[in-house]
Each structure stands twice: as structure tokens, then as C-alpha cells.
Coordinates of C-alpha atoms in Angstrom, one line a residue:
X1 CA 0.2 -32.9 33.0
X2 CA 0.1 -28.9 33.0
X3 CA -1.0 -27.3 29.3
X4 CA 1.7 -25.6 26.9
X5 CA 0.8 -22.1 27.0
X6 CA 0.8 -22.3 30.9
X7 CA 4.0 -24.0 30.6
X8 CA 4.9 -21.4 28.9
X9 CA 3.8 -18.6 31.4
X10 CA 5.6 -20.5 33.5
X11 CA 9.3 -20.2 31.9
X12 CA 8.1 -16.6 31.0
X13 CA 7.7 -15.3 34.7
X14 CA 10.7 -17.3 36.0
X15 CA 12.8 -15.1 33.0
X16 CA 11.7 -12.5 33.9
X17 CA 12.0 -13.0 38.1
X18 CA 15.9 -13.8 37.1
X19 CA 15.9 -10.8 35.3
X20 CA 14.9 -8.7 38.1
X21 CA 16.0 -10.0 41.2
X22 CA 19.1 -11.9 40.7
X23 CA 20.5 -10.3 37.7
X24 CA 22.7 -6.5 37.8
X25 CA 21.1 -4.2 35.4
X26 CA 24.0 -2.6 33.6
X27 CA 24.6 1.2 33.0
X28 CA 24.5 1.4 29.2
X29 CA 21.2 3.0 28.1
X30 CA 21.5 1.9 24.5
X31 CA 21.9 -1.8 25.9
X32 CA 19.2 -1.2 27.9
X33 CA 17.3 0.1 25.1
X34 CA 17.8 -2.6 22.6
X35 CA 17.3 -5.3 25.5
X36 CA 14.2 -3.8 26.4
X37 CA 12.8 -4.0 23.1
X38 CA 14.3 -7.4 22.0
X39 CA 12.2 -8.7 25.2
X40 CA 8.7 -7.2 24.6
X41 CA 8.9 -8.9 21.1
X42 CA 9.4 -12.0 22.5
X43 CA 6.8 -11.4 25.4
X44 CA 4.2 -10.7 22.8
X45 CA 5.5 -13.5 20.5
X46 CA 5.6 -15.8 23.4
X47 CA 1.5 -14.8 23.7
X48 CA 0.6 -14.6 19.9
X49 CA 2.3 -18.3 19.6
X50 CA -0.1 -19.3 23.0
X51 CA -3.2 -17.4 22.4
X52 CA -3.6 -16.3 18.4
X53 CA -6.2 -18.2 16.7
X54 CA -5.6 -20.9 14.5
X55 CA -4.7 -20.5 10.5
X56 CA -5.9 -22.4 7.8
X57 CA -2.4 -24.9 8.1
X58 CA -2.1 -27.0 10.5
X59 CA 1.5 -28.9 9.1
X60 CA 4.1 -28.9 10.8
X61 CA 2.4 -27.4 13.6
X62 CA -0.4 -24.5 14.0
X63 CA 2.1 -22.7 16.9
X64 CA 4.6 -22.7 14.0
X65 CA 1.8 -21.1 12.2
X66 CA 0.9 -18.9 14.8
X67 CA 5.1 -17.7 15.4
X68 CA 4.4 -16.1 11.7
X69 CA 1.3 -13.8 12.0
X70 CA 2.8 -12.4 15.2
X71 CA 6.2 -11.8 13.0
X72 CA 3.9 -10.4 10.7
X73 CA 2.3 -8.1 13.1
X74 CA 6.1 -7.4 14.7
X75 CA 7.3 -6.3 11.1
X76 CA 4.2 -3.6 10.3
X77 CA 5.0 -2.0 13.9
X78 CA 8.8 -1.8 12.6
X79 CA 7.5 -0.6 9.0
X80 CA 4.8 2.0 10.7
X81 CA 7.8 3.6 13.4
X82 CA 10.6 3.7 10.0
X83 CA 7.8 5.5 7.8
X84 CA 6.9 8.3 10.8
X85 CA 10.4 8.8 11.2
X86 CA 12.7 12.0 8.8
X87 CA 14.1 10.4 5.9
X88 CA 17.6 10.9 7.7
X89 CA 16.6 9.5 11.4
X90 CA 15.3 6.5 9.3
X91 CA 18.7 5.7 8.1
X92 CA 20.4 6.6 10.7
X93 CA 18.5 4.4 13.1
X94 CA 18.9 0.9 10.6
X95 CA 22.6 1.7 12.5
X96 CA 21.3 0.7 15.4
X97 CA 20.5 -2.8 13.8
X98 CA 23.8 -3.0 12.0
X99 CA 26.5 -0.6 12.4
X100 CA 27.5 -0.5 8.9
X101 CA 23.7 -0.1 7.4
X102 CA 23.0 3.9 7.7
X103 CA 25.6 4.6 4.5
X104 CA 24.9 4.9 0.8
X105 CA 25.4 2.7 -2.0
X106 CA 26.2 2.4 -5.2
X107 CA 23.4 0.3 -7.1
X108 CA 24.9 -2.3 -9.7
X109 CA 23.9 -2.1 -13.7
X110 CA 23.2 -5.4 -15.6
X111 CA 23.1 -3.8 -19.1
X112 CA 26.0 -2.6 -20.8
X113 CA 27.5 -5.2 -22.9
X114 CA 25.1 -7.2 -24.1
X115 CA 27.0 -9.9 -26.5
X116 CA 26.8 -13.5 -26.1
X117 CA 29.4 -14.1 -27.6
X118 CA 32.4 -11.9 -27.2
X119 CA 34.5 -12.0 -30.1
X120 CA 37.5 -9.4 -28.7
X121 CA 37.7 -11.7 -26.0
X122 CA 39.6 -14.5 -27.8
X123 CA 40.2 -16.0 -23.7
X124 CA 36.1 -16.4 -22.8
X125 CA 33.9 -14.9 -25.5
X126 CA 31.2 -16.4 -22.6
X127 CA 32.8 -13.9 -20.3
X128 CA 29.3 -11.3 -20.2
X129 CA 27.1 -14.9 -19.5
X130 CA 28.9 -15.8 -16.6
X131 CA 29.2 -12.0 -14.9
X132 CA 25.6 -12.3 -14.7
X133 CA 25.8 -15.9 -13.0
X134 CA 25.8 -14.7 -9.3
X135 CA 23.6 -15.3 -6.1
X136 CA 20.2 -13.9 -7.9
X137 CA 19.9 -16.7 -10.4
X138 CA 19.5 -19.5 -7.7
X139 CA 17.1 -16.9 -5.6
X140 CA 14.8 -16.7 -9.1
X141 CA 14.7 -20.6 -9.1
X142 CA 13.9 -21.1 -5.7
X143 CA 11.8 -18.1 -6.2
X144 CA 9.1 -19.0 -8.6
X145 CA 9.3 -22.7 -7.1
X146 CA 7.7 -21.5 -4.2
X147 CA 5.7 -19.0 -5.9
X148 CA 4.6 -21.6 -7.3
X149 CA 3.5 -23.4 -4.9
X150 CA 1.7 -20.1 -3.3
X151 CA -0.4 -19.3 -6.1
X152 CA -0.8 -23.0 -7.6
X153 CA -1.9 -21.5 -11.4
X154 CA 0.5 -22.4 -13.8
X155 CA -1.1 -19.5 -15.6
X156 CA -1.5 -17.0 -13.2
X157 CA 2.5 -17.1 -12.3
X158 CA 3.6 -17.2 -15.9
X159 CA 2.1 -13.7 -16.0
X160 CA 3.0 -12.1 -12.9
X161 CA 6.7 -13.5 -14.1
X162 CA 6.7 -12.0 -17.4
X163 CA 4.6 -8.5 -15.8
X164 CA 7.8 -7.9 -13.8
X165 CA 10.0 -8.4 -16.9
X166 CA 7.8 -5.4 -18.4
X167 CA 8.2 -3.4 -14.7
X168 CA 12.0 -3.5 -15.0
X169 CA 12.2 -2.7 -18.9
X170 CA 9.9 0.3 -17.0
X171 CA 11.6 1.4 -14.4
X172 CA 14.9 0.9 -15.7
X173 CA 15.6 4.9 -15.3
X174 CA 14.5 5.0 -11.6
X175 CA 17.2 2.0 -10.6
X176 CA 20.3 1.1 -12.5
X177 CA 19.9 -2.7 -11.8
X178 CA 17.5 -3.0 -13.3
X179 CA 18.4 -2.1 -16.4
X180 CA 19.7 -6.0 -18.5
X181 CA 20.1 -7.4 -21.2
X182 CA 17.4 -8.9 -23.4
X183 CA 18.7 -12.2 -23.0
X184 CA 19.3 -11.9 -19.1
X185 CA 15.0 -10.7 -19.1
X186 CA 13.9 -13.2 -21.4
X187 CA 16.1 -16.2 -21.7
X188 CA 18.0 -16.7 -18.5
X189 CA 15.0 -14.8 -16.2
X190 CA 11.7 -15.8 -17.3
X191 CA 12.6 -19.0 -19.7
X192 CA 15.4 -20.8 -17.5
X193 CA 15.2 -19.5 -13.8
X194 CA 11.2 -18.5 -13.7
X195 CA 10.5 -20.9 -16.1
X196 CA 12.3 -23.9 -14.7
X197 CA 11.0 -23.4 -11.3
X198 CA 7.9 -23.0 -12.1
X199 CA 7.8 -25.9 -14.1
X200 CA 8.8 -27.6 -10.9
X201 CA 6.6 -26.2 -8.5
X202 CA 3.6 -27.5 -10.8
X203 CA 5.0 -31.5 -10.6
X204 CA 5.7 -30.5 -7.1
X205 CA 1.6 -29.7 -6.8
X206 CA 1.0 -32.5 -9.3
X207 CA 2.4 -35.2 -6.7
X208 CA 1.0 -33.3 -3.9
X209 CA -2.9 -33.3 -5.2
X210 CA -2.4 -36.9 -6.0
X211 CA -0.7 -38.2 -3.0
X212 CA -3.4 -39.9 -0.6
X213 CA -3.4 -38.4 2.8
X214 CA -3.9 -41.3 5.1
X215 CA -2.0 -41.1 8.1
X216 CA -2.9 -44.8 9.8
X217 CA -0.8 -47.6 10.2
X218 CA 2.9 -44.9 9.4
X219 CA 5.8 -45.8 10.3
X220 CA 7.7 -43.5 13.3
X221 CA 10.3 -42.3 11.0
X222 CA 7.8 -41.8 7.9
X223 CA 4.8 -40.2 10.3
X224 CA 7.7 -37.7 11.6
X225 CA 8.9 -37.0 7.7
X226 CA 5.4 -36.7 6.1
X227 CA 4.6 -33.9 9.5
X228 CA 5.5 -31.6 7.1
X229 CA 3.5 -32.0 4.3
X230 CA 0.1 -30.6 4.1
X231 CA -2.4 -33.0 6.3
X232 CA -4.9 -32.1 3.5
X233 CA -4.3 -30.4 0.3
X234 CA -7.1 -27.8 -2.0
X235 CA -6.4 -27.0 -5.3
X236 CA -6.7 -23.9 -6.7
X237 CA -8.9 -23.0 -9.2
X238 CA -9.0 -18.8 -9.5
X239 CA -11.4 -19.3 -12.3
X240 CA -10.8 -15.6 -12.5
X241 CA -13.4 -15.5 -16.1
X242 CA -16.3 -16.8 -14.1
X243 CA -18.1 -13.9 -12.7
X244 CA -16.4 -9.4 -12.2
X245 CA -15.6 -10.4 -8.4
X246 CA -13.1 -12.9 -9.3
X247 CA -11.3 -11.0 -11.9
X248 CA -10.8 -7.9 -9.9
X249 CA -10.0 -10.4 -7.6
X250 CA -7.6 -11.9 -9.5
X251 CA -6.2 -8.3 -10.9
X252 CA -5.5 -7.0 -7.3
X253 CA -3.5 -10.6 -6.3
X254 CA -1.4 -10.0 -9.1
X255 CA -0.5 -5.9 -8.9
X256 CA -0.1 -7.0 -4.7
X257 CA 2.0 -9.9 -6.0
X258 CA 4.0 -7.2 -8.4
X259 CA 4.3 -4.5 -5.9
X260 CA 5.8 -6.9 -3.3
X261 CA 8.5 -7.7 -5.7
X262 CA 9.5 -4.0 -6.7
X263 CA 9.3 -3.5 -2.6
X264 CA 12.3 -6.1 -2.6
X265 CA 14.5 -3.6 -4.5
X266 CA 13.4 0.0 -4.1
X267 CA 13.3 -0.6 0.2
X268 CA 17.3 -1.5 -0.3
X269 CA 17.7 1.2 -2.7
X270 CA 15.5 3.8 -0.2
X271 CA 17.3 2.8 3.5
X272 CA 20.5 1.4 1.9
X273 CA 20.6 -1.6 2.8
X274 CA 23.0 -4.0 0.3
X275 CA 21.9 -7.0 -1.7
X276 CA 23.5 -9.1 0.3
X277 CA 22.8 -8.0 4.0
X278 CA 21.0 -10.5 6.1
X279 CA 17.9 -8.3 6.8
X280 CA 17.5 -8.7 3.0
X281 CA 17.5 -12.3 3.1
X282 CA 15.3 -12.3 6.2
X283 CA 12.5 -10.5 4.6
X284 CA 12.6 -13.1 1.8
X285 CA 12.4 -15.9 4.6
X286 CA 9.5 -14.0 6.4
X287 CA 7.7 -14.1 3.0
X288 CA 7.9 -17.5 1.8
X289 CA 6.6 -18.6 5.9
X290 CA 3.3 -15.7 5.3
X291 CA 2.8 -15.7 1.5
X292 CA 1.6 -19.5 1.2
X293 CA -1.0 -18.7 4.3
X294 CA -1.8 -15.7 3.0
X295 CA -2.9 -16.7 -0.8
X296 CA -5.2 -20.0 1.3
X297 CA -7.1 -17.4 2.9
X298 CA -7.9 -14.8 0.0
X299 CA -8.4 -17.9 -2.0
X300 CA -11.2 -18.7 0.8
X301 CA -12.3 -15.6 0.9
X302 CA -12.6 -15.7 -2.6
X303 CA -14.6 -19.0 -3.4
X304 CA -16.9 -19.0 0.0
X305 CA -17.5 -15.4 0.3
X306 CA -21.0 -16.4 2.4
X307 CA -19.1 -19.2 5.1
X308 CA -15.3 -16.7 5.3
X309 CA -17.5 -14.0 6.0
X310 CA -14.3 -11.5 6.4
X311 CA -10.5 -11.8 5.1
X312 CA -8.1 -14.0 6.7
X313 CA -5.6 -12.6 9.7
X314 CA -2.9 -13.6 7.3
X315 CA -4.0 -11.9 4.3
X316 CA -4.9 -8.8 5.8
X317 CA -1.2 -8.1 7.7
X318 CA 1.2 -9.3 4.6
X319 CA -1.3 -6.5 2.6
X320 CA -0.7 -3.7 4.9
X321 CA 2.8 -4.7 5.3
X322 CA 3.1 -4.5 1.6
X323 CA 1.2 -1.3 1.3
X324 CA 3.6 -0.1 4.2
X325 CA 6.7 -0.5 2.5
X326 CA 5.4 0.7 -0.5
X327 CA 4.6 4.0 1.4
X328 CA 8.1 4.0 3.2
X329 CA 9.7 4.1 -0.4
X330 CA 7.3 7.1 -1.8
X331 CA 8.6 8.9 1.5
X332 CA 11.9 8.3 1.7
X333 CA 12.8 8.7 -1.8
X334 CA 9.9 10.6 -3.9
X335 CA 12.6 12.2 -6.4
X336 CA 13.8 8.8 -7.8
X337 CA 9.8 7.7 -8.2
X338 CA 9.0 10.9 -10.1
X339 CA 11.9 10.9 -12.8
X340 CA 9.9 11.0 -16.2
X341 CA 9.3 7.9 -17.6
X342 CA 10.1 7.2 -21.2
X343 CA 7.1 8.5 -23.9
X344 CA 7.3 4.6 -25.2
X345 CA 6.7 3.4 -21.7
X346 CA 3.7 5.3 -20.7
X347 CA 2.1 4.3 -24.4
X348 CA 2.9 1.1 -23.2
X349 CA 1.1 1.3 -20.4
X350 CA -1.9 3.1 -21.4
X351 CA -2.3 0.4 -24.1
X352 CA -2.1 -2.8 -21.9
X353 CA -4.7 -0.8 -19.4
X354 CA -6.7 0.8 -22.3
X355 CA -6.8 -3.2 -23.6
X356 CA -7.5 -4.9 -19.6
X357 CA -10.5 -2.4 -19.5
X358 CA -11.7 -3.2 -22.4
X359 CA -11.7 -6.9 -22.0
X360 CA -13.8 -6.5 -18.7
X361 CA -16.5 -4.1 -20.1
X362 CA -16.5 -6.6 -22.6
X363 CA -17.1 -9.6 -20.7
X364 CA -18.8 -8.7 -17.8
X365 CA -20.7 -6.0 -19.4
X366 CA -21.7 -6.9 -23.0
X367 CA -21.7 -10.2 -23.7

């Protein structure tokens, strides 16, 4: 029986022979260009899935995680290409992916009337709450449920959740859809959607940490179902206050998480993509699949630097993607990013920075 990588190579060769010998090439430059790019990506994915180095996860199959590693590389190359275009050409290029793109889109503001109970509306006095019930409500819950499975720490999840709401307050003068009512920030987002997602995520983590991982004697159906659960489980103990290296690493993780969250909003703003567009959804699906691997590699690198002498491959490429996305935002709309920040916001961030630096000096140098 031939090995899987030889089988993939044979099938790939047969397809290429068919396209070359038996298929007539269409006389359409645009179509041929698109098909050539897609074919190049598929060949690279075939190579990566069969030849790339395995990561820390083995379930449901190592090839699944190798596939997402290769998708990470393709996405980073795409971002680099967009980064090297002019702003006009980059936005027009998006039309080649979807002809509906490439046109300016108005941003929806979530502020306005912030009354929870509106006595002037006799028909539906709670209409302000129902107006805020859009697709982002379940997205918040499921997003934080999955992030909790990645981070595996209640405190870090809550800090990132609260910090992002502060970022929305700080940047609502740049993006209109950051302008939300106070109860939308702290009740619907932090307490209800994010808080419930984090709670359910922590309950799932508790079940996974207590679940016995014996695979012998399972029935066929049960074995197939358990194939989609971890082979083994590692409890993350970040211990940020144990030493300066871990403290700075945890701060870096929180910073990169917040930057990736902001990129979600700023990228669709500068590239003119509506929130419901499938590319926005695909990006979220991508981060769901690569985020867990990246966090595990970061934790291993922090926890045992003598054994893990370099940062894992998925963590490396995810960090590069996050930075490249931000650089695209900087290049494509510097005007929005340089809008004057309100003085009160500046004072709050300066105070927060001073507190972090002061605590760091006290904890790791003075004490």
C-alpha cells in the first residue's frame, strides 16, 4: 500500500497531466490568471499537508493542523502582496476576489439613544435593546467561548475582554461602530455575551482536564466521536508574577490578542468589506483553527525554554499575520489612525502605563 504522500503526489500529477494534455486552455487572461493562482495555492497546500512538520495537536488528525499551517502561510503572503500595493490598487484588487467589493461602505454607529426603557415609544419601550440584537451577539459568545479554550485562564480572558471595551471607548472617535451605549459595553458585552462565553469555556476546560484519556476498549462509534477531543490535556498555568520573563510574555500575549481583535474592525474598514461578507467570516474561522495551536506553542516556549529552544511555527506565522494586518491598516488609512485622541483618554492610558511600569519595578526589582 503506497504511503499517503505518494498517493497525493500521484493524484496531483494526474490532474496536471489532464489539464496540460487533454484540456483546451481558455482564451481568457483574467480567468487563466485566477485559475493559475488557485492551482498554485492548491499545489502548495498538497505539499504542506504531506510534508510539513507536525505541531503539538494530533486530533482529529495531524494533517488537519498541517493544512491550517499552510493556509497561514498563504494568508500571510496575500497580506504581504496587499501591503506592497498602492491604496487604490489594493482596494481595486479586492474586486478580483468579489466584484461587490472595492466600494466605500458606511459604518453603522451603535450609540445614539441609550435609554434602556424608552417611555416615548409606547409600542415597544425596550426597542433600543432589540435594535442591538444583531449577529454580533452570538458572535461575542462563541468567540469568547473559543478564546477561553485557547487561553485556558479565567483572569487573562476577563482582562482581555475588559481591555477591549476600554479600547472601544478610546477609539470611537476613529471608527463609528465602536460608539456603543454604556450598557451595551458593560452589560451585553462584558457580562452577558463575553462573560457567559468565558464561563462555558471554563466549564468545558474543567471537563477536559478531568476526562480520562484511555482509548482502549471503546466502541467504533464512540472512538470516532472521541477522535475530535484531545488525545491528552495540558492545563495552562501562566504564572505571570513568578518572574519577569513570564510577566513580559503575558503582557505581550494580551497585547497581540487585542491587536488581532482591533484588526478585525480596522481591516474591513480600510479594505471596504461589509461585516457580513464571507471574507470577514473566513478570517474568523481561520483564527479559530490556528489560535489554539499558536497558544499551545507559546505556552510550551514559555514553560520550558530549555526544551523548546525556538517559538513554534504556527505561533511565529500568526504573530507575523497580526503585525502585517496592522501595517496594512496603517498604510491604507493613516488619517483615521492619527485623528486627535481626546485628552481624557490620553490621561487614562498614561495612568495605566505608569501603574504597569510601577508594579513591574516593584515586583521584580525593588521587592
